[in-house]
Amino acid sequence: MKKLFILFCGFLFVFLLSACTAKQTYKYAFLNPDLPIDERVDDLVNRLTIEEKIAQMLNNAPAIERLEIPAYNWWNEALHGVARSPYPTTSFPQAIGIAATWNTEAVHQMADYISTEGRAIYHDAAKKGQTGIFTGLTYWSPNINIFRDPRWGRGQETYGEDPFLTSEIGTSFVKGLQGDDSVYLKSSACAKHYAVHSGPEWNRHTYNAEVSSHDLWDTYLPAFRELVTKAHVTGVMCAYNAYFGQPCCGSDVLMTDILRNQWHFTGYVTSDCGAIDDFYRTHKTHADASVAATDAVLHGTDCECGNQTYQALADALAGGLITEEQINVSLKRLFKIRFRLGMFDPDSRVPYSKISLSVLEDPEHQAHALQMAQQSIVLLKNENHLLPLDKKKLKKIAVIGPNADSKSVLLANYYGYPTHISTLLEGIKSKAGDVEVVYDKGVNLTDNYVFTSFYKDELFTYNGKQGFMADYYQNTKREGQPALSRQETKVDYRWGDGQEIADGLITRQMSAAWKTVFTPEQTGEVCFELKADDWAELHINGVKQEKVGNINAYYPLEAEKGKPYQIEIFYRQYADNAEITFDVGTLKTARPKETAASVKDADVIIFAGGISSIVEGEEMSVQIDGFKRGDRTSLDLPAVQKEMLKELKATGKPVIFVLMTGSAIGLEWESQNLPAIVNAWYGGQAGGQAIADVLFGDYNPAGRLPVTFYKSVNDLPDFEDYSMANRTYRYFSGTPIYPFGYGLSYTTFGYSNLETGKTADASSLKVKAVISNTGDKEGDEVVQLYLSNKRDFATPIRALKGFKRIHLAPGESKEVEFILSAEDLSIVNEAGNLAPMKGDVTISVGGGQPSASLLSAQQCVQQQINLP
């Protein structure tokens, strides 16, 4: 019996072992994670009908239920944090501020945090069966176009005007976003907008860019080449504009010759949204949708953002313009990305699948957002060491300006919704201690209106109850029965795209109407303020109201005490963020003299001004003095702000100008007349706290300009001229207000012991220098290396070839070493080819450009070498 039992156990063991080790079977081969990806992709594509294949090439790819393939929307954004999400996410500084940190390690860490939050959102949405826009893992970031002209409204999304800085920051971002797993992508980055694209916004659908081979390879392509060939970015977005007569998404040179043939790019290409429609609608280079779709696919544009023109591929196929095999090429690239993201594999195989929503706004992420905001701040002027402020010597601080208490200015564009946003006013109050802080907006951003809220819930009633009657519709025309009707206390909402309001009603392709009765407490003029993303209207007693103000929507009303006024607010939203806020208060005309007089007893005046993404951005409707459809026509600070600054200066009290902007401002008057200027960009959720940390000395600023601050547009060529002649620090022959690479500190640094020598293999050059903190405060220094090699063809005056951000205690010294590769020691010739530098080469290592008049002799060391 005992032997039988032992024999039985042996058979049982063998059976169980064979069962455990038996190869798992899968319904379809493409679901088998043990097979090579290419084999899986081939299997999947071979199972699809031609109709299914075409549908998968749209950004909003539908589900294929018979094969258990879920729907997927390729469109998502992560410019400086996961954007447009229904969940709260961490918001880092805008991209131009990220570049101002000159800190590649911090950028890599930031992108890793962004990817972590994105993974959490994706997996949660997938579990709920939500596969719509802005939930996926294919992020259409970073924007690595060169900020060639400060008038471009989308320049704020870039890493500045220099190809080397853009390449280094972009590489760190891509690697942080995509992760370092040997099998799976953490998420997919996308380099955009390829190529020769940087404004104007108003004609981007018709503009034809023509540049020299030198400018193409010296300025417009290096960052794309670096991200494709070295950072291994998995996506590229082709631009709206044409290049030498061909739309970029159908360019022989850009798409076929360079991207696919020279650089051997194997990832996917998506069009910018609607760019394939432009082939036949605006560029007029193609006869119809089927011809346009064919040409785009044959040039390697795999995914169409817009979901319209590629539907004509069926006609193109039927007409013999394209073959199914050619369509398969693009389809396989797309599915390969989805496989690399682990979308068809068990969670147990994907290392990122366990990331939960608990990571959103993780304390580490928020701390890093603050750190990057701090590191992005550039101290432009600090006369007589006015900064940092000493609270012991202050009794009263006056805070003035349109950006002082604004949250939206900090979020810039392509943003998500953090739970808390620190404004400058909040940051100053948190630091001031016993020092009195007074605040007056003073002026609006671009006009003389100053709105002051006196909102009270009891002023608005519906059917005898406080609040509003709200009707929501899951369409943009308020048609049919409301999907949701309810009474609400207040109209003040910020929803991410696709966020559920209630019972399946989401904020995409939706509209709403709010009704209430306003009963004023006093007779006299009141003003309603209505802010909305997309579109909104205000009706009073059944009459549509016309706004005043050139940016904000203000609606004055001569009201009678106790008289009821029927209020209706109509709203519609298509996609992206959904925002609407309704307020009531008073509207006054700005009086700079009176404002200045009211704060003349303050010990110091802090003016927070500049511009914001409500006037500079992507193809906007704004057309006011100094601004045109998202771009700028002037570099000047808006006139209303300059007038206020002049009156504040006239008080005789020190005025600190905190500049918030996404682009260079012509600060000629300001730099000559104000004792302190702090450039804070658009600082993200912790922007206000970071600025206050700098103002009060809790953080020593070390940001450096990633763009040139010119005096005015008179310094610049025509906006539509894409030649780099007299553009950016590399070719600008004039004198800027503040040069590229410039920034001050609360301490001082010295440079010495510059040494150069060949490396062991003689193909590279080693450059070393000693940097010392010669002041009495610890701080960061951004060590910059520039090369200059004048030849008989166009070459940069100088070009950045290396940088390192280091931290030094007072009296501390560090040796910094750079290795210049053969590529670094090359320049682009007239034919667009890299040619070795020859003859005299000037090597400069310092805290900025060697010729910058604002740089002391101790802050730069130079050496001239001769190359054969």
Short mmCIF file of C-alpha atoms in Angstrom, two decimals, residues 463-752:
data_model
loop_
_atom_site.label_atom_id
_atom_site.label_comp_id
_atom_site.label_asym_id
_atom_site.label_seq_id
_atom_site.Cartn_x
_atom_site.Cartn_y
_atom_site.Cartn_z
CA ASN A 463 -37.42 78.89 -8.01
CA GLY A 464 -36.90 80.47 -4.61
CA LYS A 465 -33.63 78.62 -3.93
CA GLN A 466 -30.14 80.01 -4.06
CA GLY A 467 -28.20 79.07 -7.15
CA PHE A 468 -28.71 78.16 -10.79
CA MET A 469 -30.75 75.69 -12.77
CA ALA A 470 -28.32 73.76 -14.96
CA ASP A 471 -29.20 71.74 -18.05
CA TYR A 472 -26.44 69.65 -19.66
CA TYR A 473 -26.52 68.11 -23.13
CA GLN A 474 -24.26 65.51 -24.71
CA ASN A 475 -24.16 67.55 -27.90
CA THR A 476 -22.89 71.02 -28.73
CA LYS A 477 -26.23 72.52 -29.82
CA ARG A 478 -28.35 71.99 -26.70
CA GLU A 479 -30.62 69.77 -28.75
CA GLY A 480 -33.20 67.34 -27.41
CA GLN A 481 -33.79 66.57 -23.78
CA PRO A 482 -31.01 67.44 -21.31
CA ALA A 483 -28.81 64.53 -20.32
CA LEU A 484 -28.74 66.05 -16.84
CA SER A 485 -30.75 68.74 -15.07
CA ARG A 486 -29.95 69.89 -11.56
CA GLN A 487 -29.76 72.94 -9.37
CA GLU A 488 -26.24 74.21 -8.63
CA THR A 489 -24.85 76.72 -6.19
CA LYS A 490 -22.41 78.44 -8.52
CA VAL A 491 -21.07 78.35 -12.06
CA ASP A 492 -17.37 77.73 -11.51
CA TYR A 493 -15.97 74.62 -13.22
CA ARG A 494 -12.69 73.29 -14.54
CA TRP A 495 -13.06 69.87 -16.08
CA GLY A 496 -10.52 67.78 -17.93
CA ASP A 497 -11.44 66.42 -21.33
CA GLY A 498 -13.87 63.54 -21.05
CA GLN A 499 -14.39 64.04 -17.33
CA GLU A 500 -17.65 62.57 -16.15
CA ILE A 501 -20.06 65.15 -14.76
CA ALA A 502 -22.70 62.63 -13.76
CA ASP A 503 -24.38 59.45 -15.02
CA GLY A 504 -22.19 58.99 -18.07
CA LEU A 505 -22.34 62.64 -19.17
CA ILE A 506 -18.83 63.68 -20.10
CA THR A 507 -17.14 66.95 -20.96
CA ARG A 508 -16.57 66.38 -24.65
CA GLN A 509 -18.94 67.46 -27.40
CA MET A 510 -21.24 68.88 -24.77
CA SER A 511 -23.21 72.04 -24.05
CA ALA A 512 -24.98 73.53 -21.09
CA ALA A 513 -27.35 76.27 -20.03
CA TRP A 514 -27.60 77.89 -16.61
CA LYS A 515 -30.59 79.98 -15.55
CA THR A 516 -30.97 82.16 -12.49
CA VAL A 517 -32.43 85.42 -11.24
CA PHE A 518 -30.06 88.16 -10.11
CA THR A 519 -31.44 90.57 -7.51
CA PRO A 520 -29.04 93.44 -6.76
CA GLU A 521 -28.62 94.86 -3.28
CA GLN A 522 -27.80 98.36 -4.53
CA THR A 523 -28.74 100.64 -7.39
CA GLY A 524 -25.90 101.40 -9.79
CA GLU A 525 -23.66 99.74 -12.33
CA VAL A 526 -22.65 96.17 -11.70
CA CYS A 527 -20.60 93.97 -13.98
CA PHE A 528 -20.77 90.29 -14.82
CA GLU A 529 -17.57 88.47 -15.75
CA LEU A 530 -17.84 85.32 -17.86
CA LYS A 531 -14.74 83.24 -18.55
CA ALA A 532 -15.01 80.14 -20.69
CA ASP A 533 -12.94 77.73 -22.69
CA ASP A 534 -14.40 77.26 -26.20
CA TRP A 535 -17.58 79.40 -26.28
CA ALA A 536 -20.10 81.07 -23.97
CA GLU A 537 -22.83 83.71 -24.16
CA LEU A 538 -24.60 85.77 -21.52
CA HIS A 539 -28.24 86.80 -21.88
CA ILE A 540 -30.02 89.24 -19.57
CA ASN A 541 -33.82 89.35 -19.73
CA GLY A 542 -33.66 87.41 -22.98
CA VAL A 543 -31.20 89.75 -24.69
CA LYS A 544 -27.75 88.63 -25.74
CA GLN A 545 -25.09 90.83 -24.15
CA GLU A 546 -22.03 92.28 -25.91
CA LYS A 547 -18.81 92.21 -23.93
CA VAL A 548 -16.43 95.04 -23.17
CA GLY A 549 -12.67 94.56 -22.77
CA ASN A 550 -10.33 93.17 -25.38
CA ILE A 551 -9.54 89.89 -23.60
CA ASN A 552 -11.72 89.20 -20.58
CA ALA A 553 -15.47 89.13 -21.17
CA TYR A 554 -17.12 91.84 -19.04
CA TYR A 555 -20.82 92.70 -19.20
CA PRO A 556 -21.88 95.91 -17.41
CA LEU A 557 -25.47 96.38 -16.21
CA GLU A 558 -27.21 99.45 -14.81
CA ALA A 559 -29.04 97.72 -12.00
CA GLU A 560 -31.87 98.79 -9.72
CA LYS A 561 -31.93 97.65 -6.13
CA GLY A 562 -34.38 94.77 -5.62
CA LYS A 563 -35.24 94.44 -9.30
CA PRO A 564 -35.00 90.87 -10.61
CA TYR A 565 -32.92 90.22 -13.73
CA GLN A 566 -33.26 86.97 -15.66
CA ILE A 567 -29.78 85.58 -16.29
CA GLU A 568 -29.01 82.86 -18.84
CA ILE A 569 -25.56 81.48 -19.55
CA PHE A 570 -25.04 79.31 -22.62
CA TYR A 571 -21.92 77.21 -23.05
CA ARG A 572 -20.50 74.68 -25.43
CA GLN A 573 -17.33 72.62 -25.41
CA TYR A 574 -15.87 70.42 -28.10
CA ALA A 575 -12.70 68.87 -26.69
CA ASP A 576 -9.70 69.61 -24.49
CA ASN A 577 -10.14 71.37 -21.17
CA ALA A 578 -13.62 72.54 -20.25
CA GLU A 579 -13.78 75.69 -18.18
CA ILE A 580 -16.45 78.17 -17.25
CA THR A 581 -16.60 80.73 -14.46
CA PHE A 582 -19.30 83.32 -13.79
CA ASP A 583 -18.81 86.23 -11.41
CA VAL A 584 -20.33 89.58 -10.47
CA GLY A 585 -18.65 92.71 -9.20
CA THR A 586 -17.64 96.18 -10.23
CA LEU A 587 -15.73 97.28 -13.30
CA LYS A 588 -13.56 100.34 -13.09
CA THR A 589 -11.14 102.08 -15.39
CA ALA A 590 -7.56 101.73 -14.26
CA ARG A 591 -6.03 104.83 -12.71
CA PRO A 592 -2.29 104.22 -12.45
CA LYS A 593 -1.61 107.52 -10.67
CA GLU A 594 -4.16 106.73 -7.98
CA THR A 595 -2.91 103.18 -7.58
CA ALA A 596 0.66 104.38 -7.25
CA ALA A 597 -0.35 107.05 -4.73
CA SER A 598 -2.17 104.45 -2.62
CA VAL A 599 1.01 102.37 -2.18
CA LYS A 600 3.64 105.08 -1.92
CA ASP A 601 3.98 104.36 1.80
CA ALA A 602 5.15 100.79 1.09
CA ASP A 603 8.79 99.94 1.63
CA VAL A 604 8.94 98.02 -1.64
CA ILE A 605 6.58 97.54 -4.58
CA ILE A 606 6.37 94.21 -6.42
CA PHE A 607 4.75 94.49 -9.84
CA ALA A 608 3.70 91.15 -11.39
CA GLY A 609 3.06 91.64 -15.07
CA GLY A 610 4.02 90.40 -18.50
CA ILE A 611 1.71 88.44 -20.75
CA SER A 612 -0.03 85.05 -20.60
CA SER A 613 -1.31 82.21 -22.73
CA ILE A 614 -4.62 84.02 -23.19
CA VAL A 615 -2.82 86.31 -25.64
CA GLU A 616 0.07 84.12 -26.92
CA GLY A 617 -0.58 80.60 -28.05
CA GLU A 618 -1.86 78.37 -30.83
CA GLU A 619 -3.88 79.86 -33.70
CA MET A 620 -6.02 82.02 -31.42
CA SER A 621 -8.77 84.50 -32.25
CA VAL A 622 -7.06 87.34 -30.37
CA GLN A 623 -6.44 90.40 -32.54
CA ILE A 624 -5.55 93.40 -30.41
CA ASP A 625 -2.73 95.90 -30.34
CA GLY A 626 0.53 93.97 -30.10
CA PHE A 627 -1.03 90.54 -30.71
CA LYS A 628 -2.32 88.69 -33.76
CA ARG A 629 -4.05 85.31 -33.60
CA GLY A 630 -1.72 83.83 -31.03
CA ASP A 631 1.45 85.57 -32.19
CA ARG A 632 2.80 88.98 -31.28
CA THR A 633 3.34 92.01 -33.46
CA SER A 634 5.32 93.88 -30.82
CA LEU A 635 7.88 92.87 -28.23
CA ASP A 636 6.89 95.70 -25.92
CA LEU A 637 5.24 95.15 -22.59
CA PRO A 638 1.52 96.04 -23.03
CA ALA A 639 1.14 99.81 -22.80
CA VAL A 640 -1.21 99.73 -19.83
CA GLN A 641 1.38 97.87 -17.78
CA LYS A 642 4.24 100.13 -18.78
CA GLU A 643 2.18 103.16 -17.77
CA MET A 644 1.57 101.59 -14.36
CA LEU A 645 5.26 100.82 -13.94
CA LYS A 646 6.18 104.40 -14.71
CA GLU A 647 3.78 105.69 -12.07
CA LEU A 648 5.07 103.19 -9.52
CA LYS A 649 8.63 104.26 -10.23
CA ALA A 650 7.61 107.88 -9.72
CA THR A 651 6.76 107.10 -6.08
CA GLY A 652 10.48 106.87 -5.41
CA LYS A 653 10.07 103.46 -3.83
CA PRO A 654 12.03 100.48 -5.18
CA VAL A 655 10.02 98.57 -7.78
CA ILE A 656 10.67 94.88 -8.39
CA PHE A 657 9.31 93.72 -11.72
CA VAL A 658 8.29 90.05 -11.72
CA LEU A 659 7.90 89.16 -15.37
CA MET A 660 5.71 86.22 -16.38
CA THR A 661 5.98 85.36 -20.05
CA GLY A 662 6.50 82.54 -22.51
CA SER A 663 8.64 84.61 -24.84
CA ALA A 664 11.16 87.44 -24.89
CA ILE A 665 9.92 90.91 -23.98
CA GLY A 666 11.62 94.08 -25.20
CA LEU A 667 12.58 95.45 -21.80
CA GLU A 668 14.51 98.52 -22.91
CA TRP A 669 12.74 101.04 -20.64
CA GLU A 670 12.32 98.54 -17.82
CA SER A 671 15.98 97.53 -17.79
CA GLN A 672 17.06 101.18 -17.64
CA ASN A 673 14.60 102.35 -15.01
CA LEU A 674 13.75 99.51 -12.63
CA PRO A 675 16.22 98.27 -10.00
CA ALA A 676 15.23 94.59 -10.10
CA ILE A 677 13.73 92.33 -12.77
CA VAL A 678 12.89 88.67 -12.19
CA ASN A 679 11.83 86.54 -15.16
CA ALA A 680 9.58 83.80 -13.85
CA TRP A 681 8.08 82.47 -17.13
CA TYR A 682 4.89 80.41 -16.59
CA GLY A 683 5.93 78.50 -13.49
CA GLY A 684 3.36 75.71 -13.14
CA GLN A 685 1.50 74.80 -9.97
CA ALA A 686 4.29 75.94 -7.62
CA GLY A 687 5.22 79.06 -9.56
CA GLY A 688 4.07 81.57 -6.95
CA GLN A 689 5.87 79.85 -4.10
CA ALA A 690 9.05 79.55 -6.19
CA ILE A 691 9.08 83.26 -7.01
CA ALA A 692 8.55 84.15 -3.37
CA ASP A 693 11.41 81.82 -2.41
CA VAL A 694 13.68 83.80 -4.74
CA LEU A 695 12.42 87.23 -3.67
CA PHE A 696 13.06 86.49 0.01
CA GLY A 697 16.34 84.65 -0.50
CA ASP A 698 15.21 81.13 0.41
CA TYR A 699 16.39 80.11 -3.05
CA ASN A 700 19.33 81.57 -4.93
CA PRO A 701 18.25 82.00 -8.59
CA ALA A 702 20.34 80.36 -11.31
CA GLY A 703 18.05 80.11 -14.33
CA ARG A 704 19.58 81.16 -17.63
CA LEU A 705 17.84 82.58 -20.70
CA PRO A 706 17.16 80.02 -23.45
CA VAL A 707 16.29 82.89 -25.81
CA THR A 708 17.64 86.31 -26.72
CA PHE A 709 15.82 89.34 -25.32
CA TYR A 710 15.94 91.87 -28.17
CA LYS A 711 15.12 95.55 -27.80
CA SER A 712 12.22 95.60 -30.26
CA VAL A 713 10.86 94.11 -33.48
CA ASN A 714 13.07 96.61 -35.29
CA ASP A 715 15.99 94.30 -34.42
CA LEU A 716 14.39 91.41 -36.29
CA PRO A 717 13.91 90.33 -39.91
CA ASP A 718 10.39 89.87 -41.21
CA PHE A 719 8.48 87.28 -39.22
CA GLU A 720 7.84 85.15 -42.32
CA ASP A 721 11.50 85.13 -43.31
CA TYR A 722 12.86 81.73 -42.26
CA SER A 723 16.48 82.57 -43.00
CA MET A 724 18.57 82.55 -39.85
CA ALA A 725 20.48 85.68 -40.91
CA ASN A 726 20.54 88.09 -37.94
CA ARG A 727 18.41 85.73 -35.86
CA THR A 728 19.16 84.25 -32.43
CA TYR A 729 22.42 84.71 -30.59
CA ARG A 730 24.20 82.53 -33.14
CA TYR A 731 23.71 85.04 -35.96
CA PHE A 732 22.40 88.27 -34.40
CA SER A 733 24.84 91.13 -35.01
CA GLY A 734 23.11 93.69 -32.80
CA THR A 735 23.13 94.31 -29.06
CA PRO A 736 20.32 92.63 -27.11
CA ILE A 737 18.82 93.80 -23.84
CA TYR A 738 19.66 90.43 -22.30
CA PRO A 739 21.60 87.76 -24.22
CA PHE A 740 20.97 84.06 -24.56
CA GLY A 741 22.51 82.18 -21.64
CA TYR A 742 22.32 85.17 -19.30
CA GLY A 743 21.23 85.16 -15.66
CA LEU A 744 22.36 86.61 -12.34
CA SER A 745 22.85 85.08 -8.89
CA TYR A 746 22.92 86.31 -5.30
CA THR A 747 26.53 85.17 -5.22
CA THR A 748 29.44 85.51 -7.65
CA PHE A 749 31.50 82.98 -9.57
CA GLY A 750 35.00 83.00 -10.97
CA TYR A 751 36.56 80.95 -13.77
CA SER A 752 40.18 79.87 -14.09
#
